[in-house]
Short mmCIF file of C-alpha atoms in Angstrom, two decimals:
data_model
loop_
_atom_site.label_atom_id
_atom_site.label_comp_id
_atom_site.label_asym_id
_atom_site.label_seq_id
_atom_site.Cartn_x
_atom_site.Cartn_y
_atom_site.Cartn_z
CA UNK A 1 -37.07 22.45 -88.83
CA UNK A 2 -34.98 25.37 -87.63
CA UNK A 3 -36.89 25.42 -84.36
CA UNK A 4 -36.32 21.70 -83.86
CA UNK A 5 -32.59 22.13 -84.44
CA UNK A 6 -32.51 25.02 -82.01
CA UNK A 7 -34.30 22.99 -79.36
CA UNK A 8 -31.98 20.06 -80.00
CA UNK A 9 -28.92 22.29 -79.66
CA UNK A 10 -30.23 23.75 -76.40
CA UNK A 11 -30.91 20.25 -75.06
CA UNK A 12 -27.42 19.10 -75.93
CA UNK A 13 -25.82 22.13 -74.33
CA UNK A 14 -27.97 21.70 -71.20
CA UNK A 15 -27.05 18.04 -70.94
CA UNK A 16 -23.34 18.81 -71.27
CA UNK A 17 -23.56 21.53 -68.63
CA UNK A 18 -25.34 19.09 -66.30
CA UNK A 19 -22.71 16.41 -66.88
CA UNK A 20 -19.98 18.96 -66.30
CA UNK A 21 -21.46 19.95 -62.93
CA UNK A 22 -21.93 16.30 -61.90
CA UNK A 23 -18.33 15.48 -62.89
CA UNK A 24 -17.07 18.44 -60.91
CA UNK A 25 -18.97 17.40 -57.80
CA UNK A 26 -17.82 13.79 -58.09
CA UNK A 27 -14.22 14.89 -58.55
CA UNK A 28 -14.41 16.79 -55.25
CA UNK A 29 -15.75 13.84 -53.23
CA UNK A 30 -13.08 12.52 -50.88
CA UNK A 31 -12.56 8.89 -49.92
CA UNK A 32 -13.07 9.92 -46.28
CA UNK A 33 -16.62 11.08 -47.11
CA UNK A 34 -17.65 7.56 -48.12
CA UNK A 35 -18.90 5.47 -45.19
CA UNK A 36 -17.56 1.93 -45.53
CA UNK A 37 -17.78 -1.06 -43.21
CA UNK A 38 -14.48 -1.32 -41.26
CA UNK A 39 -12.35 -4.43 -41.53
CA UNK A 40 -10.71 -6.09 -38.52
CA UNK A 41 -6.93 -6.04 -38.25
CA UNK A 42 -4.80 -8.17 -35.93
CA UNK A 43 -1.43 -7.76 -34.24
CA UNK A 44 0.80 -9.96 -32.05
CA UNK A 45 3.32 -8.91 -29.42
CA UNK A 46 5.69 -11.19 -27.50
CA UNK A 47 6.67 -9.88 -24.07
CA UNK A 48 10.12 -11.44 -23.60
CA UNK A 49 10.91 -10.60 -19.98
CA UNK A 50 13.88 -11.62 -17.87
CA UNK A 51 12.11 -14.56 -16.22
CA UNK A 52 9.34 -15.51 -18.69
CA UNK A 53 7.84 -14.80 -22.11
CA UNK A 54 4.17 -14.26 -22.97
CA UNK A 55 2.34 -13.70 -26.25
CA UNK A 56 -0.59 -11.30 -26.64
CA UNK A 57 -2.91 -11.05 -29.65
CA UNK A 58 -4.77 -7.80 -30.32
CA UNK A 59 -7.40 -6.72 -32.82
CA UNK A 60 -8.81 -3.37 -33.96
CA UNK A 61 -11.01 -1.91 -36.68
CA UNK A 62 -9.16 -0.46 -39.64
CA UNK A 63 -11.42 2.60 -39.28
CA UNK A 64 -9.03 4.17 -36.77
CA UNK A 65 -9.88 6.88 -34.28
CA UNK A 66 -7.66 9.97 -34.75
CA UNK A 67 -4.85 7.88 -36.27
CA UNK A 68 -4.65 5.46 -33.34
CA UNK A 69 -6.33 2.07 -33.40
CA UNK A 70 -8.96 1.22 -30.79
CA UNK A 71 -7.33 -2.05 -29.73
CA UNK A 72 -8.59 -4.96 -27.63
CA UNK A 73 -6.83 -8.08 -26.34
CA UNK A 74 -8.18 -11.34 -27.74
CA UNK A 75 -5.64 -13.92 -26.53
CA UNK A 76 -2.71 -14.35 -24.15
CA UNK A 77 -0.35 -17.32 -23.96
CA UNK A 78 2.45 -18.02 -21.48
CA UNK A 79 5.57 -19.52 -23.06
CA UNK A 80 6.92 -22.51 -21.17
CA UNK A 81 10.34 -22.12 -19.57
CA UNK A 82 12.40 -19.12 -18.58
CA UNK A 83 13.03 -15.88 -20.44
CA UNK A 84 14.81 -16.04 -23.79
CA UNK A 85 17.93 -14.48 -22.27
CA UNK A 86 18.41 -17.75 -20.35
CA UNK A 87 19.17 -19.49 -23.69
CA UNK A 88 22.40 -17.57 -24.25
CA UNK A 89 24.33 -20.87 -24.35
CA UNK A 90 21.80 -22.55 -26.65
CA UNK A 91 20.17 -19.84 -28.84
CA UNK A 92 18.06 -22.19 -31.05
CA UNK A 93 16.01 -23.14 -27.98
CA UNK A 94 14.99 -19.49 -27.60
CA UNK A 95 13.19 -19.65 -30.94
CA UNK A 96 11.77 -23.12 -30.36
CA UNK A 97 10.26 -22.04 -27.05
CA UNK A 98 7.87 -19.71 -28.91
CA UNK A 99 6.30 -22.31 -31.21
CA UNK A 100 3.49 -23.54 -28.95
CA UNK A 101 2.12 -20.04 -28.38
CA UNK A 102 2.56 -19.10 -32.05
CA UNK A 103 0.44 -22.08 -33.04
CA UNK A 104 -2.29 -21.02 -30.61
CA UNK A 105 -2.17 -17.44 -31.89
CA UNK A 106 -2.69 -18.52 -35.49
CA UNK A 107 -5.93 -20.18 -34.48
CA UNK A 108 -7.14 -16.87 -33.03
CA UNK A 109 -6.94 -14.99 -36.35
CA UNK A 110 -8.60 -15.85 -39.71
CA UNK A 111 -6.32 -17.73 -42.09
CA UNK A 112 -6.98 -15.19 -44.85
CA UNK A 113 -5.57 -12.38 -42.69
CA UNK A 114 -2.60 -14.15 -41.09
CA UNK A 115 0.02 -12.98 -43.57
CA UNK A 116 -1.00 -9.39 -42.84
CA UNK A 117 -0.74 -9.75 -39.04
CA UNK A 118 2.14 -7.53 -37.82
CA UNK A 119 4.11 -9.52 -35.26
CA UNK A 120 6.70 -8.13 -32.88
CA UNK A 121 8.87 -9.48 -30.09
CA UNK A 122 10.09 -7.03 -27.47
CA UNK A 123 12.86 -8.02 -25.06
CA UNK A 124 13.19 -6.16 -21.81
CA UNK A 125 15.73 -6.01 -18.98
CA UNK A 126 16.92 -9.63 -19.17
CA UNK A 127 18.16 -9.12 -22.71
CA UNK A 128 19.46 -5.65 -21.87
CA UNK A 129 21.68 -7.29 -19.27
CA UNK A 130 22.75 -10.06 -21.67
CA UNK A 131 23.64 -7.50 -24.35
CA UNK A 132 25.71 -5.61 -21.77
CA UNK A 133 27.53 -8.76 -20.71
CA UNK A 134 27.78 -10.64 -24.03
CA UNK A 135 26.56 -8.74 -27.07
CA UNK A 136 27.32 -11.57 -29.52
CA UNK A 137 25.21 -14.01 -27.46
CA UNK A 138 22.36 -11.49 -27.39
CA UNK A 139 22.59 -11.09 -31.18
CA UNK A 140 22.48 -14.87 -31.64
CA UNK A 141 19.37 -15.17 -29.46
CA UNK A 142 17.67 -12.41 -31.47
CA UNK A 143 18.66 -14.08 -34.74
CA UNK A 144 17.21 -17.45 -33.70
CA UNK A 145 13.99 -15.82 -32.51
CA UNK A 146 13.65 -14.02 -35.85
CA UNK A 147 14.41 -17.22 -37.75
CA UNK A 148 11.61 -19.07 -35.96
CA UNK A 149 9.11 -16.23 -36.42
CA UNK A 150 9.79 -16.08 -40.16
CA UNK A 151 8.73 -19.70 -40.51
CA UNK A 152 5.14 -18.73 -39.64
CA UNK A 153 2.58 -17.12 -41.99
CA UNK A 154 2.60 -13.75 -40.23
CA UNK A 155 4.06 -10.34 -41.09
CA UNK A 156 7.04 -10.57 -38.73
CA UNK A 157 8.37 -7.04 -38.24
CA UNK A 158 11.11 -7.16 -35.65
CA UNK A 159 12.60 -8.73 -32.55
CA UNK A 160 14.23 -5.92 -30.65
CA UNK A 161 15.45 -4.99 -27.19
CA UNK A 162 13.33 -2.20 -25.71
CA UNK A 163 15.00 0.60 -23.81
CA UNK A 164 13.94 0.84 -20.19
CA UNK A 165 12.20 4.17 -20.74
CA UNK A 166 10.22 2.68 -23.64
CA UNK A 167 9.07 -0.14 -21.38
CA UNK A 168 7.93 2.35 -18.74
CA UNK A 169 6.19 4.68 -21.18
CA UNK A 170 4.30 1.89 -22.97
CA UNK A 171 3.08 0.59 -19.61
CA UNK A 172 1.74 4.08 -18.87
CA UNK A 173 -0.06 4.12 -22.25
CA UNK A 174 -1.61 0.71 -21.58
CA UNK A 175 -3.05 1.72 -18.22
CA UNK A 176 -4.60 4.95 -19.42
CA UNK A 177 -5.97 3.39 -22.58
CA UNK A 178 -7.72 0.63 -20.63
CA UNK A 179 -9.18 3.17 -18.21
CA UNK A 180 -10.60 5.29 -21.09
CA UNK A 181 -8.37 8.23 -20.19
CA UNK A 182 -7.43 8.89 -23.83
CA UNK A 183 -10.70 8.23 -25.61
CA UNK A 184 -14.15 6.96 -24.71
CA UNK A 185 -17.14 5.89 -26.75
CA UNK A 186 -20.16 8.19 -26.42
CA UNK A 187 -23.46 6.36 -27.08
CA UNK A 188 -25.18 9.74 -27.37
CA UNK A 189 -22.83 11.05 -30.04
CA UNK A 190 -22.31 7.60 -31.61
CA UNK A 191 -18.59 8.26 -31.79
CA UNK A 192 -15.35 8.23 -29.79
CA UNK A 193 -14.70 11.39 -27.79
CA UNK A 194 -11.88 12.76 -25.65
CA UNK A 195 -12.91 12.75 -21.97
CA UNK A 196 -13.10 16.36 -20.80
CA UNK A 197 -11.96 15.57 -17.25
CA UNK A 198 -9.84 12.48 -17.87
CA UNK A 199 -7.80 11.28 -14.91
CA UNK A 200 -4.34 10.31 -16.17
CA UNK A 201 -2.78 7.62 -13.94
CA UNK A 202 0.88 6.82 -13.37
CA UNK A 203 2.48 3.40 -13.90
CA UNK A 204 4.70 1.41 -11.52
CA UNK A 205 6.28 -1.71 -13.02
CA UNK A 206 8.54 -4.20 -11.23
CA UNK A 207 10.12 -6.95 -13.29
CA UNK A 208 12.84 -9.48 -12.67
CA UNK A 209 15.77 -7.31 -13.76
CA UNK A 210 14.46 -3.73 -13.78
CA UNK A 211 11.78 -1.45 -12.40
CA UNK A 212 10.06 1.54 -14.04
CA UNK A 213 8.11 4.58 -12.88
CA UNK A 214 6.10 6.74 -15.34
CA UNK A 215 3.67 9.58 -14.64
CA UNK A 216 2.55 13.08 -15.62
CA UNK A 217 4.02 15.41 -12.98
CA UNK A 218 2.44 18.64 -11.89
CA UNK A 219 3.99 21.41 -13.95
CA UNK A 220 6.71 20.56 -16.46
CA UNK A 221 9.57 18.06 -16.41
CA UNK A 222 12.69 20.15 -15.83
CA UNK A 223 15.04 17.37 -16.89
CA UNK A 224 13.93 16.65 -20.44
CA UNK A 225 16.26 13.68 -20.79
CA UNK A 226 13.72 11.88 -18.59
CA UNK A 227 10.66 12.97 -20.62
CA UNK A 228 8.73 10.95 -23.21
CA UNK A 229 6.29 12.53 -25.65
CA UNK A 230 3.33 10.90 -27.40
CA UNK A 231 0.46 11.80 -29.68
CA UNK A 232 -2.55 9.57 -29.10
CA UNK A 233 -6.09 10.07 -30.36
CA UNK A 234 -5.24 13.55 -31.53
CA UNK A 235 -3.78 14.80 -28.22
CA UNK A 236 -0.17 15.36 -27.12
CA UNK A 237 1.22 13.98 -23.86
CA UNK A 238 4.54 14.53 -22.08
CA UNK A 239 5.43 12.26 -19.16
CA UNK A 240 8.32 11.59 -16.80
CA UNK A 241 9.64 8.03 -17.04
CA UNK A 242 12.73 6.31 -15.70
CA UNK A 243 13.94 2.72 -15.65
CA UNK A 244 16.34 1.29 -13.08
CA UNK A 245 18.36 -1.64 -14.41
CA UNK A 246 19.54 -4.13 -11.74
CA UNK A 247 16.70 -3.04 -9.44
CA UNK A 248 14.26 -5.70 -10.59
CA UNK A 249 13.12 -8.28 -8.05
CA UNK A 250 15.45 -11.15 -9.04
CA UNK A 251 18.53 -8.99 -9.45
CA UNK A 252 17.80 -7.32 -6.11
CA UNK A 253 17.78 -10.73 -4.39
CA UNK A 254 21.15 -11.58 -5.96
CA UNK A 255 22.62 -8.24 -4.93
CA UNK A 256 21.25 -8.67 -1.41
CA UNK A 257 22.80 -12.13 -1.10
CA UNK A 258 26.14 -10.85 -2.36
CA UNK A 259 26.08 -7.93 0.11
CA UNK A 260 25.33 -10.25 3.04
CA UNK A 261 28.09 -12.67 2.03
CA UNK A 262 30.56 -9.80 1.54
CA UNK A 263 29.88 -8.54 5.05
CA UNK A 264 30.61 -12.03 6.41
CA UNK A 265 33.93 -12.24 4.61
CA UNK A 266 35.11 -15.84 4.20
CA UNK A 267 32.37 -17.55 6.20
CA UNK A 268 30.60 -20.47 4.51
CA UNK A 269 27.42 -19.99 6.58
CA UNK A 270 25.81 -16.56 6.43
CA UNK A 271 22.76 -15.22 8.27
CA UNK A 272 19.99 -13.92 5.98
CA UNK A 273 17.55 -11.66 7.87
CA UNK A 274 14.86 -11.82 5.15
CA UNK A 275 14.66 -15.60 4.85
CA UNK A 276 12.31 -17.46 7.24
CA UNK A 277 13.83 -18.92 10.37
CA UNK A 278 14.96 -22.55 9.89
CA UNK A 279 15.11 -22.09 6.10
CA UNK A 280 18.48 -22.37 4.32
CA UNK A 281 19.70 -22.03 0.75
CA UNK A 282 23.10 -22.90 -0.67
CA UNK A 283 24.47 -20.86 -3.55
CA UNK A 284 27.73 -20.80 -5.50
CA UNK A 285 29.72 -17.60 -5.53
CA UNK A 286 30.39 -18.16 -9.23
CA UNK A 287 26.68 -17.49 -9.86
CA UNK A 288 27.34 -13.80 -9.17
CA UNK A 289 29.45 -13.66 -12.33
CA UNK A 290 26.44 -14.46 -14.53
CA UNK A 291 24.95 -10.97 -14.22
CA UNK A 292 26.43 -7.48 -14.75
CA UNK A 293 24.50 -6.47 -11.61
CA UNK A 294 26.66 -8.66 -9.37
CA UNK A 295 29.87 -9.41 -11.27
CA UNK A 296 31.70 -6.28 -10.09
CA UNK A 297 34.73 -6.99 -7.94
CA UNK A 298 34.31 -6.50 -4.20
CA UNK A 299 37.39 -6.10 -2.02
CA UNK A 300 35.53 -7.85 0.79
CA UNK A 301 34.80 -10.90 -1.33
CA UNK A 302 36.89 -13.10 -3.58
CA UNK A 303 34.61 -14.67 -6.17
CA UNK A 304 36.24 -18.08 -6.14
CA UNK A 305 34.04 -21.02 -6.98
CA UNK A 306 32.90 -22.00 -3.49
CA UNK A 307 29.48 -22.57 -1.94
CA UNK A 308 27.88 -20.49 0.79
CA UNK A 309 24.80 -21.43 2.80
CA UNK A 310 22.34 -18.63 3.57
CA UNK A 311 20.51 -19.30 6.84
CA UNK A 312 17.19 -17.59 7.50
CA UNK A 313 16.71 -15.47 10.62
CA UNK A 314 13.17 -14.13 10.12
CA UNK A 315 14.20 -10.65 11.25
CA UNK A 316 11.80 -8.07 9.75
CA UNK A 317 13.67 -4.95 10.86
CA UNK A 318 17.03 -6.49 9.95
CA UNK A 319 15.65 -7.37 6.51
CA UNK A 320 14.48 -3.81 5.87
CA UNK A 321 17.84 -2.41 6.99
CA UNK A 322 19.79 -4.80 4.74
CA UNK A 323 17.67 -3.90 1.71
CA UNK A 324 18.14 -0.16 2.22
CA UNK A 325 21.89 -0.68 1.86
CA UNK A 326 21.32 -1.61 -1.78
CA UNK A 327 20.39 2.02 -2.54
CA UNK A 328 22.73 5.01 -2.54
CA UNK A 329 20.37 7.54 -0.98
CA UNK A 330 23.20 9.81 0.12
CA UNK A 331 23.93 10.71 -3.53
CA UNK A 332 20.80 12.88 -3.52
CA UNK A 333 21.88 15.00 -0.56
CA UNK A 334 18.96 17.19 0.52
CA UNK A 335 17.33 17.28 -2.92
CA UNK A 336 13.65 16.40 -2.98
CA UNK A 337 13.58 15.90 -6.78
CA UNK A 338 15.85 12.86 -6.50
CA UNK A 339 15.33 9.14 -5.85
CA UNK A 340 18.76 7.51 -5.30
CA UNK A 341 22.11 7.32 -7.10
CA UNK A 342 21.55 11.01 -7.92
CA UNK A 343 18.62 10.27 -10.27
CA UNK A 344 16.24 13.17 -10.93
CA UNK A 345 12.51 12.66 -10.37
CA UNK A 346 9.78 15.29 -9.93
CA UNK A 347 7.46 14.76 -6.93
CA UNK A 348 4.94 11.96 -7.51
CA UNK A 349 1.43 13.23 -8.20
CA UNK A 350 -1.93 11.70 -9.02
CA UNK A 351 -2.99 8.07 -8.82
CA UNK A 352 -0.85 5.08 -9.84
CA UNK A 353 -1.36 1.46 -10.81
CA UNK A 354 1.39 -0.87 -9.56
CA UNK A 355 1.56 -4.09 -11.58
CA UNK A 356 3.76 -7.10 -12.37
CA UNK A 357 5.82 -8.10 -9.30
CA UNK A 358 4.36 -5.21 -7.28
CA UNK A 359 0.97 -6.85 -7.67
CA UNK A 360 1.97 -10.53 -7.35
CA UNK A 361 3.84 -10.06 -4.07
CA UNK A 362 1.13 -7.95 -2.48
CA UNK A 363 -1.59 -10.27 -3.79
CA UNK A 364 0.02 -13.19 -1.99
CA UNK A 365 -0.20 -11.28 1.31
CA UNK A 366 -3.75 -10.06 0.52
CA UNK A 367 -2.57 -6.46 0.41
CA UNK A 368 -4.28 -5.39 -2.82
CA UNK A 369 -7.52 -4.15 -1.28
CA UNK A 370 -6.35 -0.59 -0.61
CA UNK A 371 -5.19 -1.11 2.99
CA UNK A 372 -3.54 1.92 4.66
CA UNK A 373 0.24 1.97 4.91
CA UNK A 374 0.26 1.15 8.63
CA UNK A 375 -1.71 -2.06 8.01
CA UNK A 376 0.62 -2.99 5.13
CA UNK A 377 3.70 -2.57 7.31
CA UNK A 378 2.14 -4.65 10.10
CA UNK A 379 1.19 -7.49 7.74
CA UNK A 380 4.66 -7.66 6.18
CA UNK A 381 6.40 -7.53 9.56
CA UNK A 382 4.23 -10.34 10.91
CA UNK A 383 4.82 -12.49 7.82
CA UNK A 384 8.59 -12.07 8.14
CA UNK A 385 8.58 -13.45 11.69
CA UNK A 386 6.93 -16.76 10.74
CA UNK A 387 9.28 -19.76 10.63
CA UNK A 388 9.73 -22.05 7.65
CA UNK A 389 7.71 -24.97 9.05
CA UNK A 390 4.76 -22.67 9.69
CA UNK A 391 4.92 -21.12 6.21
CA UNK A 392 5.42 -24.33 4.26
CA UNK A 393 2.51 -26.05 6.05
CA UNK A 394 0.26 -23.00 5.61
CA UNK A 395 1.03 -22.71 1.86
CA UNK A 396 1.64 -26.29 0.69
CA UNK A 397 0.94 -25.44 -2.98
CA UNK A 398 3.26 -22.45 -3.15
CA UNK A 399 6.65 -22.89 -4.83
CA UNK A 400 9.22 -23.06 -1.98
CA UNK A 401 11.62 -20.86 -3.93
CA UNK A 402 9.02 -18.08 -4.10
CA UNK A 403 7.60 -18.63 -0.61
CA UNK A 404 10.98 -18.10 1.03
CA UNK A 405 11.43 -14.71 -0.69
CA UNK A 406 8.14 -12.88 -0.05
CA UNK A 407 9.54 -11.19 3.04
CA UNK A 408 12.50 -9.78 1.08
CA UNK A 409 10.34 -8.84 -1.90
CA UNK A 410 7.69 -6.97 0.05
CA UNK A 411 10.25 -5.09 2.14
CA UNK A 412 12.01 -4.17 -1.08
CA UNK A 413 8.72 -2.82 -2.49
CA UNK A 414 8.22 -0.67 0.62
CA UNK A 415 11.77 0.71 0.34
CA UNK A 416 11.41 1.44 -3.38
CA UNK A 417 8.04 3.17 -3.08
CA UNK A 418 8.62 5.09 0.16
CA UNK A 419 12.34 5.85 0.37
CA UNK A 420 13.18 6.03 -3.33
CA UNK A 421 10.04 7.29 -5.10
CA UNK A 422 8.96 9.22 -1.97
CA UNK A 423 5.36 8.17 -1.56
CA UNK A 424 4.15 8.90 1.99
CA UNK A 425 1.33 8.00 4.37
CA UNK A 426 -1.11 10.12 2.37
CA UNK A 427 -0.04 9.45 -1.23
CA UNK A 428 0.20 5.71 -0.48
CA UNK A 429 -3.59 5.63 -0.78
CA UNK A 430 -3.21 6.68 -4.43
CA UNK A 431 -1.47 3.41 -5.34
CA UNK A 432 -3.66 0.61 -6.70
CA UNK A 433 -2.13 -2.84 -6.99
CA UNK A 434 -3.68 -4.70 -9.95
CA UNK A 435 -2.72 -6.77 -12.97
CA UNK A 436 -5.82 -6.49 -15.16
CA UNK A 437 -8.28 -3.84 -16.27
CA UNK A 438 -11.38 -5.61 -17.49
CA UNK A 439 -10.16 -8.67 -19.38
CA UNK A 440 -6.90 -7.12 -20.57
CA UNK A 441 -3.48 -7.53 -18.99
CA UNK A 442 -1.62 -4.49 -17.72
CA UNK A 443 1.91 -4.16 -19.07
CA UNK A 444 3.92 -2.48 -21.82
CA UNK A 445 2.64 -4.78 -24.60
CA UNK A 446 -0.70 -3.13 -25.38
CA UNK A 447 0.85 0.34 -25.25
CA UNK A 448 3.51 -0.87 -27.69
CA UNK A 449 0.81 -2.15 -30.03
CA UNK A 450 -1.22 1.04 -29.71
CA UNK A 451 1.78 3.12 -30.66
CA UNK A 452 2.55 0.88 -33.61
CA UNK A 453 -0.97 1.23 -35.01
CA UNK A 454 -0.10 4.80 -35.90
CA UNK A 455 2.23 3.31 -38.52
CA UNK A 456 -0.33 0.89 -39.97
CA UNK A 457 -2.52 2.65 -42.58
CA UNK A 458 -6.29 2.22 -42.43
CA UNK A 459 -7.47 0.01 -45.27
CA UNK A 460 -9.48 1.30 -48.22
CA UNK A 461 -11.43 -0.99 -50.58
CA UNK A 462 -9.82 -1.84 -53.92
CA UNK A 463 -12.10 0.38 -55.97
CA UNK A 464 -10.93 3.56 -54.24
CA UNK A 465 -7.24 2.71 -53.86
CA UNK A 466 -5.10 5.08 -55.87
CA UNK A 467 -7.89 7.71 -55.99
CA UNK A 468 -6.32 10.98 -54.89
CA UNK A 469 -8.99 13.69 -54.91
CA UNK A 470 -7.76 17.26 -55.22
CA UNK A 471 -8.74 20.66 -56.55
CA UNK A 472 -6.23 20.17 -59.37
CA UNK A 473 -8.01 16.99 -60.47
CA UNK A 474 -11.35 18.78 -60.28
CA UNK A 475 -10.00 21.66 -62.34
CA UNK A 476 -8.68 19.35 -65.06
CA UNK A 477 -12.03 17.55 -65.32
CA UNK A 478 -13.95 20.84 -65.43
CA UNK A 479 -11.71 22.39 -68.12
CA UNK A 480 -11.89 19.26 -70.26
CA UNK A 481 -15.69 19.14 -70.12
CA UNK A 482 -15.97 22.90 -70.75
CA UNK A 483 -13.83 22.58 -73.90
CA UNK A 484 -15.91 19.63 -75.04
CA UNK A 485 -19.06 21.62 -74.39
CA UNK A 486 -17.78 24.64 -76.37
CA UNK A 487 -16.67 22.47 -79.30
CA UNK A 488 -20.02 20.66 -79.41
CA UNK A 489 -21.94 23.97 -79.31
CA UNK A 490 -19.79 25.43 -82.10
CA UNK A 491 -20.34 22.42 -84.34
CA UNK A 492 -24.06 22.52 -83.75
CA UNK A 493 -24.25 26.23 -84.52
CA UNK A 494 -22.29 25.73 -87.74
CA UNK A 495 -24.56 22.87 -88.66
CA UNK A 496 -27.58 25.10 -88.11
#
């Protein structure tokens, strides 16, 4: 009987030791060590530009790569009408304009996940100008947009006005993400890896009210007020980025018209070298007061409410000369690290993607196939010499308002890229004009969403939520089981 009790005691002690070891091992297992099927998350971003608004829907696995979601675009929707800044006199319409695209977006995400879909609206230069001119009107537009968004079953986060440098930097992120410059899937390793020789491209964005340039310069950025820093996929990046308000395409055209009218003093008929010959456009001088870019007083021009007719001359060289007057190049002196108005910029380096209005204007003239600079100049000059009857009959489906302005727009692009940013005959070949990479749109929206995914925690299943493994927890479990083991052994020995 004694032997049986001894064997029984030994068995009990052995079992307790085994359980203690198992408990210790289990207490040290981390949630990250458990392979779980990832769940799909969704996000929505409204791009509220100065001339239009678009909605983009993105999705990514909750199993994030180095704290940044691997995001793909699943839907885009163009909002009908102009940009939300145009509703300054009727703010409720700004919110109502978004409803059609919101309804389409809800159909693109499962109903069970909709209330968890983070939704953002980012306003760019149009709203920056409105805030500068009438801050209360800008606040009312934002409030109405937020009010509309909150009516929908989504996790509405914010409607905010992006700074120009944010817009530029997020566009840079979008381009390099889509081109696999940050991370790339390796079929051999069955995981996402950082490309060893990744080519980081620059971003050139031209909107209606502003333009942005963003790139990684050779060496360091000496003016750190112009630098933006990011951590993406476990790597740090520092880029130069600058935004020029009032140098977007639409604001440039207004400033050009005002300059031409100012030079003609009180005349009611003014020659416009960039407009096609035999084309005319009548504008009201009071329209210049609607934008901070043109409402400054000009001693040559009294902004009384009178009409002026702009008459096209189809003069390519005259157009280019008139556009160059919109820039203050003399403020840079002999400095090479300067664009205009005394703005610092390191020398451009590497390859660039030029999108938005850069792309649309050059696409119209079939200049997006990598033509050399000489061929680009020749094509633009020839287009500018064509009269209005020739153009309107050759492009019957093109909006007359846009058709009449391609000469001015393309000459403006040449001036901005060559005279301001200082691209030359050689570096021109490093600019690629495109609006998509694969099936995704190029712009700031995807970069904005990518950055925001760093703030959205990866999901864990319910049974592991709240489990915080640590050495302290392991120690507590081990001590408890050791005490239990010792007590059980003592009792058994006493019983024997």
